[in-house]
């Protein structure tokens, strides 16, 4: 599976109502660290397949969702399970650290 784009029109269906855990990457075009972790998230999405969904939410296009979840710095990654935030990570990290964090939340 590859990463999917979410926004205010599909956030409820694709994130909050998802059967599988969802990692939401709150990012922006101008954010250098966001661009650094994007390839790692794509790789992790492919490696984990249907075990987890990795979604990208552009905060400039969806400021109300960023505010709703208290995003103050980007990149911010949140893991949603059953419609609730189960874990959060702020800042860029290497692929191994991101993979370990995501896999740890699936256990």
CSV table of N, CA, C and O in Angstrom, one decimal:
chain,number,residue,atom,x,y,z
A,1,UNK,N,0.9,-1.2,0.0
A,1,UNK,CA,0.0,0.0,0.0
A,1,UNK,C,0.9,1.2,0.0
A,1,UNK,O,2.0,1.2,0.6
A,2,UNK,N,0.5,2.3,-0.7
A,2,UNK,CA,1.2,3.5,-0.6
A,2,UNK,C,0.5,4.5,0.3
A,2,UNK,O,-0.6,4.2,0.8
A,3,UNK,N,1.1,5.6,0.6
A,3,UNK,CA,0.5,6.6,1.4
A,3,UNK,C,-0.8,7.2,0.7
A,3,UNK,O,-0.8,7.2,-0.5
A,4,UNK,N,-1.7,7.7,1.5
A,4,UNK,CA,-2.9,8.3,0.9
A,4,UNK,C,-3.0,9.7,1.4
A,4,UNK,O,-2.6,10.0,2.5
A,5,UNK,N,-3.7,10.5,0.6
A,5,UNK,CA,-3.9,11.9,1.0
A,5,UNK,C,-5.2,12.0,1.7
A,5,UNK,O,-6.2,11.5,1.2
A,6,UNK,N,-5.2,12.7,2.8
A,6,UNK,CA,-6.5,13.0,3.5
A,6,UNK,C,-6.7,14.5,3.7
A,6,UNK,O,-5.7,15.2,3.7
A,7,UNK,N,-7.9,14.9,3.8
A,7,UNK,CA,-8.3,16.3,4.0
A,7,UNK,C,-9.6,16.3,4.8
A,7,UNK,O,-10.1,15.2,5.2
A,8,UNK,N,-10.1,17.5,5.0
A,8,UNK,CA,-11.4,17.5,5.8
A,8,UNK,C,-12.5,16.8,5.2
A,8,UNK,O,-13.4,16.4,5.9
A,9,UNK,N,-12.5,16.6,3.9
A,9,UNK,CA,-13.6,15.9,3.3
A,9,UNK,C,-13.6,14.3,3.5
A,9,UNK,O,-14.6,13.7,3.5
A,10,UNK,N,-12.4,13.8,3.7
A,10,UNK,CA,-12.4,12.3,3.9
A,10,UNK,C,-11.7,11.8,5.2
A,10,UNK,O,-11.5,10.7,5.4
A,11,UNK,N,-11.4,12.8,6.1
A,11,UNK,CA,-10.7,12.4,7.3
A,11,UNK,C,-11.5,11.5,8.2
A,11,UNK,O,-11.0,10.5,8.7
A,12,UNK,N,-12.8,11.8,8.3
A,12,UNK,CA,-13.7,10.9,9.1
A,12,UNK,C,-13.7,9.5,8.6
A,12,UNK,O,-13.5,8.6,9.3
A,13,UNK,N,-13.9,9.3,7.3
A,13,UNK,CA,-14.0,8.0,6.7
A,13,UNK,C,-12.7,7.3,6.6
A,13,UNK,O,-12.6,6.1,7.0
A,14,UNK,N,-11.6,8.0,6.2
A,14,UNK,CA,-10.3,7.3,6.0
A,14,UNK,C,-9.5,7.2,7.2
A,14,UNK,O,-8.6,6.4,7.2
A,15,UNK,N,-9.7,8.0,8.2
A,15,UNK,CA,-8.9,7.9,9.5
A,15,UNK,C,-9.7,7.5,10.7
A,15,UNK,O,-9.5,6.5,11.3
A,16,UNK,N,-10.7,8.3,11.0
A,16,UNK,CA,-11.5,8.0,12.2
A,16,UNK,C,-12.3,6.7,12.2
A,16,UNK,O,-12.5,6.0,13.2
A,17,UNK,N,-12.8,6.4,11.0
A,17,UNK,CA,-13.6,5.2,10.8
A,17,UNK,C,-12.9,4.0,10.3
A,17,UNK,O,-13.5,3.0,10.0
A,18,UNK,N,-11.6,4.1,10.1
A,18,UNK,CA,-10.8,3.1,9.5
A,18,UNK,C,-10.7,1.8,10.4
A,18,UNK,O,-10.7,2.0,11.6
A,19,UNK,N,-10.8,0.7,9.8
A,19,UNK,CA,-10.7,-0.6,10.6
A,19,UNK,C,-9.2,-0.8,11.1
A,19,UNK,O,-9.0,-1.3,12.2
A,20,UNK,N,-8.3,-0.5,10.2
A,20,UNK,CA,-6.9,-0.6,10.6
A,20,UNK,C,-6.3,0.6,11.3
A,20,UNK,O,-6.9,1.7,11.2
A,21,UNK,N,-5.2,0.5,12.0
A,21,UNK,CA,-4.5,1.7,12.5
A,21,UNK,C,-4.1,2.6,11.4
A,21,UNK,O,-3.8,2.1,10.3
A,22,UNK,N,-4.2,3.9,11.7
A,22,UNK,CA,-3.8,4.9,10.6
A,22,UNK,C,-2.7,5.8,11.2
A,22,UNK,O,-2.9,6.4,12.3
A,23,UNK,N,-1.6,6.0,10.5
A,23,UNK,CA,-0.6,7.0,10.9
A,23,UNK,C,-0.9,8.2,10.0
A,23,UNK,O,-0.9,8.1,8.8
A,24,UNK,N,-1.1,9.3,10.6
A,24,UNK,CA,-1.4,10.6,9.9
A,24,UNK,C,-0.1,11.4,10.0
A,24,UNK,O,0.3,11.7,11.1
A,25,UNK,N,0.4,11.8,8.9
A,25,UNK,CA,1.6,12.7,8.8
A,25,UNK,C,1.0,14.1,8.5
A,25,UNK,O,0.5,14.4,7.4
A,26,UNK,N,1.1,15.0,9.5
A,26,UNK,CA,0.7,16.4,9.4
A,26,UNK,C,1.9,17.1,8.8
A,26,UNK,O,3.0,17.1,9.5
A,27,UNK,N,1.8,17.7,7.6
A,27,UNK,CA,3.0,18.2,6.9
A,27,UNK,C,2.6,19.5,6.1
A,27,UNK,O,1.5,19.8,6.1
A,28,UNK,N,3.6,20.1,5.5
A,28,UNK,CA,3.4,21.2,4.6
A,28,UNK,C,4.5,21.2,3.5
A,28,UNK,O,5.6,20.7,3.8
A,29,UNK,N,4.2,21.8,2.4
A,29,UNK,CA,5.1,21.9,1.2
A,29,UNK,C,6.4,22.6,1.6
A,29,UNK,O,7.5,22.2,1.1
A,30,UNK,N,6.4,23.6,2.4
A,30,UNK,CA,7.6,24.4,2.8
A,30,UNK,C,8.4,23.7,3.8
A,30,UNK,O,9.5,24.3,4.2
A,31,UNK,N,8.0,22.6,4.4
A,31,UNK,CA,8.7,22.0,5.5
A,31,UNK,C,9.8,21.0,5.1
A,31,UNK,O,9.5,19.9,4.5
A,32,UNK,N,11.0,21.4,5.2
A,32,UNK,CA,12.2,20.5,4.9
A,32,UNK,C,12.2,19.2,5.5
A,32,UNK,O,12.3,18.1,4.9
A,33,UNK,N,12.0,19.1,6.9
A,33,UNK,CA,12.0,17.8,7.5
A,33,UNK,C,10.9,16.9,7.1
A,33,UNK,O,11.0,15.7,7.1
A,34,UNK,N,9.7,17.6,6.7
A,34,UNK,CA,8.6,16.8,6.2
A,34,UNK,C,9.0,16.1,4.9
A,34,UNK,O,8.6,14.9,4.7
A,35,UNK,N,9.7,16.8,4.1
A,35,UNK,CA,10.1,16.2,2.8
A,35,UNK,C,11.1,15.1,3.0
A,35,UNK,O,11.2,14.2,2.3
A,36,UNK,N,11.9,15.3,4.1
A,36,UNK,CA,13.0,14.2,4.4
A,36,UNK,C,12.3,12.9,4.8
A,36,UNK,O,12.9,11.9,4.4
A,37,UNK,N,11.3,12.9,5.5
A,37,UNK,CA,10.7,11.7,6.0
A,37,UNK,C,9.7,11.0,5.0
A,37,UNK,O,9.3,9.9,5.2
A,38,UNK,N,9.3,11.8,4.0
A,38,UNK,CA,8.2,11.3,3.1
A,38,UNK,C,8.6,10.0,2.4
A,38,UNK,O,7.8,9.1,2.4
A,39,UNK,N,9.9,9.9,1.9
A,39,UNK,CA,10.3,8.6,1.3
A,39,UNK,C,10.2,7.4,2.3
A,39,UNK,O,9.9,6.3,1.9
A,40,UNK,N,10.6,7.7,3.5
A,40,UNK,CA,10.6,6.6,4.5
A,40,UNK,C,9.2,6.2,4.8
A,40,UNK,O,8.9,5.0,4.9
A,41,UNK,N,8.3,7.1,4.9
A,41,UNK,CA,6.9,6.7,5.1
A,41,UNK,C,6.3,6.0,3.9
A,41,UNK,O,5.5,5.0,4.1
A,42,UNK,N,6.7,6.3,2.7
A,42,UNK,CA,6.2,5.6,1.5
A,42,UNK,C,6.8,4.1,1.6
A,42,UNK,O,6.0,3.2,1.4
A,43,UNK,N,8.0,4.0,2.0
A,43,UNK,CA,8.6,2.6,2.1
A,43,UNK,C,7.9,1.8,3.2
A,43,UNK,O,7.6,0.6,3.0
A,44,UNK,N,7.7,2.4,4.3
A,44,UNK,CA,7.0,1.7,5.4
A,44,UNK,C,5.6,1.3,5.0
A,44,UNK,O,5.1,0.2,5.3
A,45,UNK,N,4.9,2.2,4.3
A,45,UNK,CA,3.5,1.9,3.8
A,45,UNK,C,3.6,0.6,3.0
A,45,UNK,O,2.7,-0.2,3.1
A,46,UNK,N,4.5,0.6,2.1
A,46,UNK,CA,4.6,-0.6,1.2
A,46,UNK,C,5.0,-1.9,2.0
A,46,UNK,O,4.5,-3.0,1.7
A,47,UNK,N,5.9,-1.7,2.9
A,47,UNK,CA,6.4,-2.9,3.7
A,47,UNK,C,5.3,-3.5,4.6
A,47,UNK,O,5.2,-4.7,4.7
A,48,UNK,N,4.5,-2.6,5.2
A,48,UNK,CA,3.5,-3.0,6.1
A,48,UNK,C,2.1,-3.4,5.5
A,48,UNK,O,1.3,-4.0,6.1
A,49,UNK,N,2.0,-2.9,4.2
A,49,UNK,CA,0.8,-3.3,3.5
A,49,UNK,C,-0.5,-3.0,4.2
A,49,UNK,O,-0.7,-1.8,4.6
A,50,UNK,N,-1.4,-4.0,4.4
A,50,UNK,CA,-2.7,-3.7,4.9
A,50,UNK,C,-2.7,-3.7,6.5
A,50,UNK,O,-3.8,-3.5,7.1
A,51,UNK,N,-1.6,-3.9,7.1
A,51,UNK,CA,-1.5,-3.8,8.6
A,51,UNK,C,-1.8,-2.4,9.1
A,51,UNK,O,-2.2,-2.2,10.2
A,52,UNK,N,-1.4,-1.4,8.3
A,52,UNK,CA,-1.6,0.0,8.7
A,52,UNK,C,-1.8,0.8,7.5
A,52,UNK,O,-1.3,0.5,6.4
A,53,UNK,N,-2.5,2.0,7.7
A,53,UNK,CA,-2.7,2.9,6.6
A,53,UNK,C,-1.8,4.1,7.0
A,53,UNK,O,-1.8,4.6,8.1
A,54,UNK,N,-1.1,4.7,6.0
A,54,UNK,CA,-0.3,5.9,6.3
A,54,UNK,C,-0.9,7.0,5.4
A,54,UNK,O,-0.9,6.9,4.2
A,55,UNK,N,-1.4,8.0,6.1
A,55,UNK,CA,-2.1,9.1,5.4
A,55,UNK,C,-1.3,10.4,5.6
A,55,UNK,O,-0.7,10.6,6.7
A,56,UNK,N,-1.3,11.3,4.6
A,56,UNK,CA,-0.7,12.6,4.7
A,56,UNK,C,-1.7,13.7,4.7
A,56,UNK,O,-2.6,13.7,3.8
A,57,UNK,N,-1.6,14.6,5.6
A,57,UNK,CA,-2.5,15.7,5.7
A,57,UNK,C,-1.8,17.0,5.6
A,57,UNK,O,-0.9,17.3,6.5
A,58,UNK,N,-2.0,17.8,4.6
A,58,UNK,CA,-1.3,19.1,4.4
A,58,UNK,C,-2.0,20.1,5.3
A,58,UNK,O,-3.2,20.5,5.2
A,59,UNK,N,-1.2,20.7,6.3
A,59,UNK,CA,-1.8,21.6,7.3
A,59,UNK,C,-2.2,22.9,6.7
A,59,UNK,O,-3.0,23.6,7.3
A,60,UNK,N,-1.5,23.3,5.6
A,60,UNK,CA,-1.9,24.6,5.0
A,60,UNK,C,-3.2,24.5,4.3
A,60,UNK,O,-3.9,25.5,4.3
A,61,UNK,N,-3.6,23.4,3.8
A,61,UNK,CA,-4.9,23.2,3.2
A,61,UNK,C,-6.0,22.8,4.2
A,61,UNK,O,-7.1,22.9,3.9
A,62,UNK,N,-5.6,22.3,5.4
A,62,UNK,CA,-6.5,21.9,6.4
A,62,UNK,C,-6.2,22.4,7.8
A,62,UNK,O,-6.0,21.6,8.7
A,63,UNK,N,-6.1,23.7,7.9
A,63,UNK,CA,-5.7,24.2,9.2
A,63,UNK,C,-6.6,23.9,10.4
A,63,UNK,O,-6.2,23.7,11.5
A,64,UNK,N,-7.9,23.7,10.1
A,64,UNK,CA,-8.9,23.3,11.1
A,64,UNK,C,-8.6,21.9,11.7
A,64,UNK,O,-8.7,21.7,12.9
A,65,UNK,N,-8.1,21.0,10.9
A,65,UNK,CA,-7.8,19.7,11.4
A,65,UNK,C,-6.5,19.7,12.2
A,65,UNK,O,-6.4,19.1,13.3
A,66,UNK,N,-5.5,20.5,11.8
A,66,UNK,CA,-4.3,20.6,12.5
A,66,UNK,C,-4.6,21.3,13.9
A,66,UNK,O,-4.1,20.8,14.9
A,67,UNK,N,-5.5,22.3,13.9
A,67,UNK,CA,-5.8,22.9,15.2
A,67,UNK,C,-6.6,22.0,16.1
A,67,UNK,O,-6.4,21.9,17.3
A,68,UNK,N,-7.5,21.2,15.5
A,68,UNK,CA,-8.3,20.3,16.3
A,68,UNK,C,-7.5,19.2,17.0
A,68,UNK,O,-7.8,18.9,18.1
A,69,UNK,N,-6.4,18.8,16.4
A,69,UNK,CA,-5.5,17.8,17.0
A,69,UNK,C,-4.3,18.4,17.7
A,69,UNK,O,-3.4,17.7,18.1
A,70,UNK,N,-4.3,19.8,17.8
A,70,UNK,CA,-3.2,20.4,18.6
A,70,UNK,C,-1.8,20.4,17.9
A,70,UNK,O,-0.8,20.4,18.6
A,71,UNK,N,-1.8,20.3,16.6
A,71,UNK,CA,-0.5,20.3,15.9
A,71,UNK,C,0.1,21.7,16.0
A,71,UNK,O,-0.5,22.7,15.5
A,72,UNK,N,1.3,21.8,16.6
A,72,UNK,CA,2.0,23.1,16.7
A,72,UNK,C,3.3,23.1,16.0
A,72,UNK,O,3.9,24.2,15.8
A,73,UNK,N,3.8,21.9,15.7
A,73,UNK,CA,5.1,21.8,15.0
A,73,UNK,C,5.0,20.7,14.0
A,73,UNK,O,4.2,19.7,14.2
A,74,UNK,N,5.7,20.8,12.8
A,74,UNK,CA,5.6,19.7,11.9
A,74,UNK,C,7.0,19.3,11.5
A,74,UNK,O,8.0,20.1,11.6
A,75,UNK,N,7.2,18.1,11.1
A,75,UNK,CA,6.2,17.1,10.9
A,75,UNK,C,5.7,16.5,12.3
A,75,UNK,O,6.5,16.4,13.2
A,76,UNK,N,4.4,16.3,12.4
A,76,UNK,CA,3.8,15.6,13.5
A,76,UNK,C,3.1,14.4,13.0
A,76,UNK,O,2.4,14.4,12.0
A,77,UNK,N,3.4,13.2,13.6
A,77,UNK,CA,2.8,12.0,13.2
A,77,UNK,C,1.9,11.5,14.3
A,77,UNK,O,2.4,11.5,15.5
A,78,UNK,N,0.7,11.1,14.0
A,78,UNK,CA,-0.2,10.6,15.0
A,78,UNK,C,-0.7,9.3,14.5
A,78,UNK,O,-1.0,9.1,13.4
A,79,UNK,N,-0.8,8.3,15.5
A,79,UNK,CA,-1.4,7.0,15.2
A,79,UNK,C,-2.8,7.0,15.7
A,79,UNK,O,-3.0,7.2,16.9
A,80,UNK,N,-3.7,6.7,14.9
A,80,UNK,CA,-5.1,6.6,15.2
A,80,UNK,C,-5.6,5.2,15.3
A,80,UNK,O,-5.3,4.4,14.3
A,81,UNK,N,-6.2,4.8,16.4
A,81,UNK,CA,-6.8,3.4,16.5
A,81,UNK,C,-8.2,3.6,17.0
A,81,UNK,O,-8.4,4.3,18.0
A,82,UNK,N,-9.1,3.0,16.3
A,82,UNK,CA,-10.5,3.1,16.7
A,82,UNK,C,-11.0,4.5,16.8
A,82,UNK,O,-11.9,4.9,17.6
A,83,UNK,N,-10.5,5.4,15.9
A,83,UNK,CA,-11.0,6.8,15.9
A,83,UNK,C,-10.3,7.7,16.9
A,83,UNK,O,-10.6,8.9,17.0
A,84,UNK,N,-9.4,7.2,17.7
A,84,UNK,CA,-8.7,8.0,18.8
A,84,UNK,C,-7.2,8.0,18.5
A,84,UNK,O,-6.7,7.1,18.0
A,85,UNK,N,-6.6,9.1,19.0
A,85,UNK,CA,-5.2,9.2,18.9
A,85,UNK,C,-4.5,8.2,19.9
A,85,UNK,O,-4.8,8.4,21.1
A,86,UNK,N,-3.8,7.3,19.4
A,86,UNK,CA,-3.1,6.3,20.3
A,86,UNK,C,-1.7,6.7,20.7
A,86,UNK,O,-1.2,6.3,21.7
A,87,UNK,N,-1.0,7.4,19.8
A,87,UNK,CA,0.3,7.8,20.0
A,87,UNK,C,0.7,9.0,19.1
A,87,UNK,O,0.0,9.2,18.1
A,88,UNK,N,1.7,9.8,19.4
A,88,UNK,CA,2.1,10.9,18.7
A,88,UNK,C,3.6,11.1,18.7
A,88,UNK,O,4.3,10.8,19.7
A,89,UNK,N,4.2,11.5,17.6
A,89,UNK,CA,5.6,11.7,17.5
A,89,UNK,C,5.8,13.1,16.7
A,89,UNK,O,5.2,13.3,15.7
A,90,UNK,N,6.6,13.9,17.3
A,90,UNK,CA,6.9,15.2,16.6
A,90,UNK,C,8.3,15.3,16.2
A,90,UNK,O,9.2,14.9,16.9
A,91,UNK,N,8.5,15.7,14.9
A,91,UNK,CA,9.8,15.9,14.4
A,91,UNK,C,10.2,14.8,13.5
A,91,UNK,O,9.6,13.7,13.5
A,92,UNK,N,11.2,15.0,12.7
A,92,UNK,CA,11.7,14.1,11.7
A,92,UNK,C,12.6,13.0,12.4
A,92,UNK,O,13.1,13.3,13.5
A,93,UNK,N,12.6,11.8,11.9
A,93,UNK,CA,13.4,10.7,12.4
A,93,UNK,C,13.8,9.8,11.3
A,93,UNK,O,13.2,9.8,10.2
A,94,UNK,N,14.9,9.0,11.4
A,94,UNK,CA,15.3,8.1,10.4
A,94,UNK,C,14.2,7.0,10.2
A,94,UNK,O,13.4,6.7,11.1
A,95,UNK,N,14.3,6.4,9.0
A,95,UNK,CA,13.3,5.3,8.7
A,95,UNK,C,13.3,4.3,9.7
A,95,UNK,O,12.2,3.8,10.1
A,96,UNK,N,14.4,3.8,10.2
A,96,UNK,CA,14.5,2.8,11.2
A,96,UNK,C,13.7,3.2,12.5
A,96,UNK,O,12.9,2.4,13.0
A,97,UNK,N,13.8,4.4,12.9
A,97,UNK,CA,13.1,4.9,14.1
A,97,UNK,C,11.6,5.0,13.9
A,97,UNK,O,10.8,4.6,14.7
A,98,UNK,N,11.3,5.5,12.7
A,98,UNK,CA,9.8,5.6,12.3
A,98,UNK,C,9.2,4.2,12.3
A,98,UNK,O,8.1,4.0,12.8
A,99,UNK,N,9.9,3.3,11.6
A,99,UNK,CA,9.4,1.9,11.5
A,99,UNK,C,9.2,1.2,12.8
A,99,UNK,O,8.2,0.6,13.1
A,100,UNK,N,10.2,1.4,13.7
A,100,UNK,CA,10.1,0.8,15.0
A,100,UNK,C,8.9,1.4,15.8
A,100,UNK,O,8.2,0.7,16.5
A,101,UNK,N,8.7,2.7,15.7
A,101,UNK,CA,7.7,3.4,16.4
A,101,UNK,C,6.3,2.9,15.9
A,101,UNK,O,5.4,2.6,16.7
A,102,UNK,N,6.2,2.8,14.6
A,102,UNK,CA,4.9,2.4,14.0
A,102,UNK,C,4.6,0.9,14.3
A,102,UNK,O,3.5,0.5,14.8
A,103,UNK,N,5.6,0.0,14.2
A,103,UNK,CA,5.5,-1.4,14.5
A,103,UNK,C,5.2,-1.6,16.0
A,103,UNK,O,4.4,-2.5,16.3
A,104,UNK,N,5.7,-0.8,16.8
A,104,UNK,CA,5.5,-0.9,18.3
A,104,UNK,C,4.0,-0.6,18.6
A,104,UNK,O,3.5,-1.2,19.5
A,105,UNK,N,3.4,0.3,17.8
A,105,UNK,CA,2.0,0.6,18.1
A,105,UNK,C,1.1,-0.4,17.6
A,105,UNK,O,-0.1,-0.4,17.9
A,106,UNK,N,1.5,-1.3,16.7
A,106,UNK,CA,0.7,-2.3,16.1
A,106,UNK,C,0.5,-3.5,17.1
A,106,UNK,O,-0.4,-4.3,16.9
A,107,UNK,N,1.4,-3.6,18.0
A,107,UNK,CA,1.5,-4.8,18.9
A,107,UNK,C,0.3,-4.8,19.9
A,107,UNK,O,-0.3,-3.8,20.2
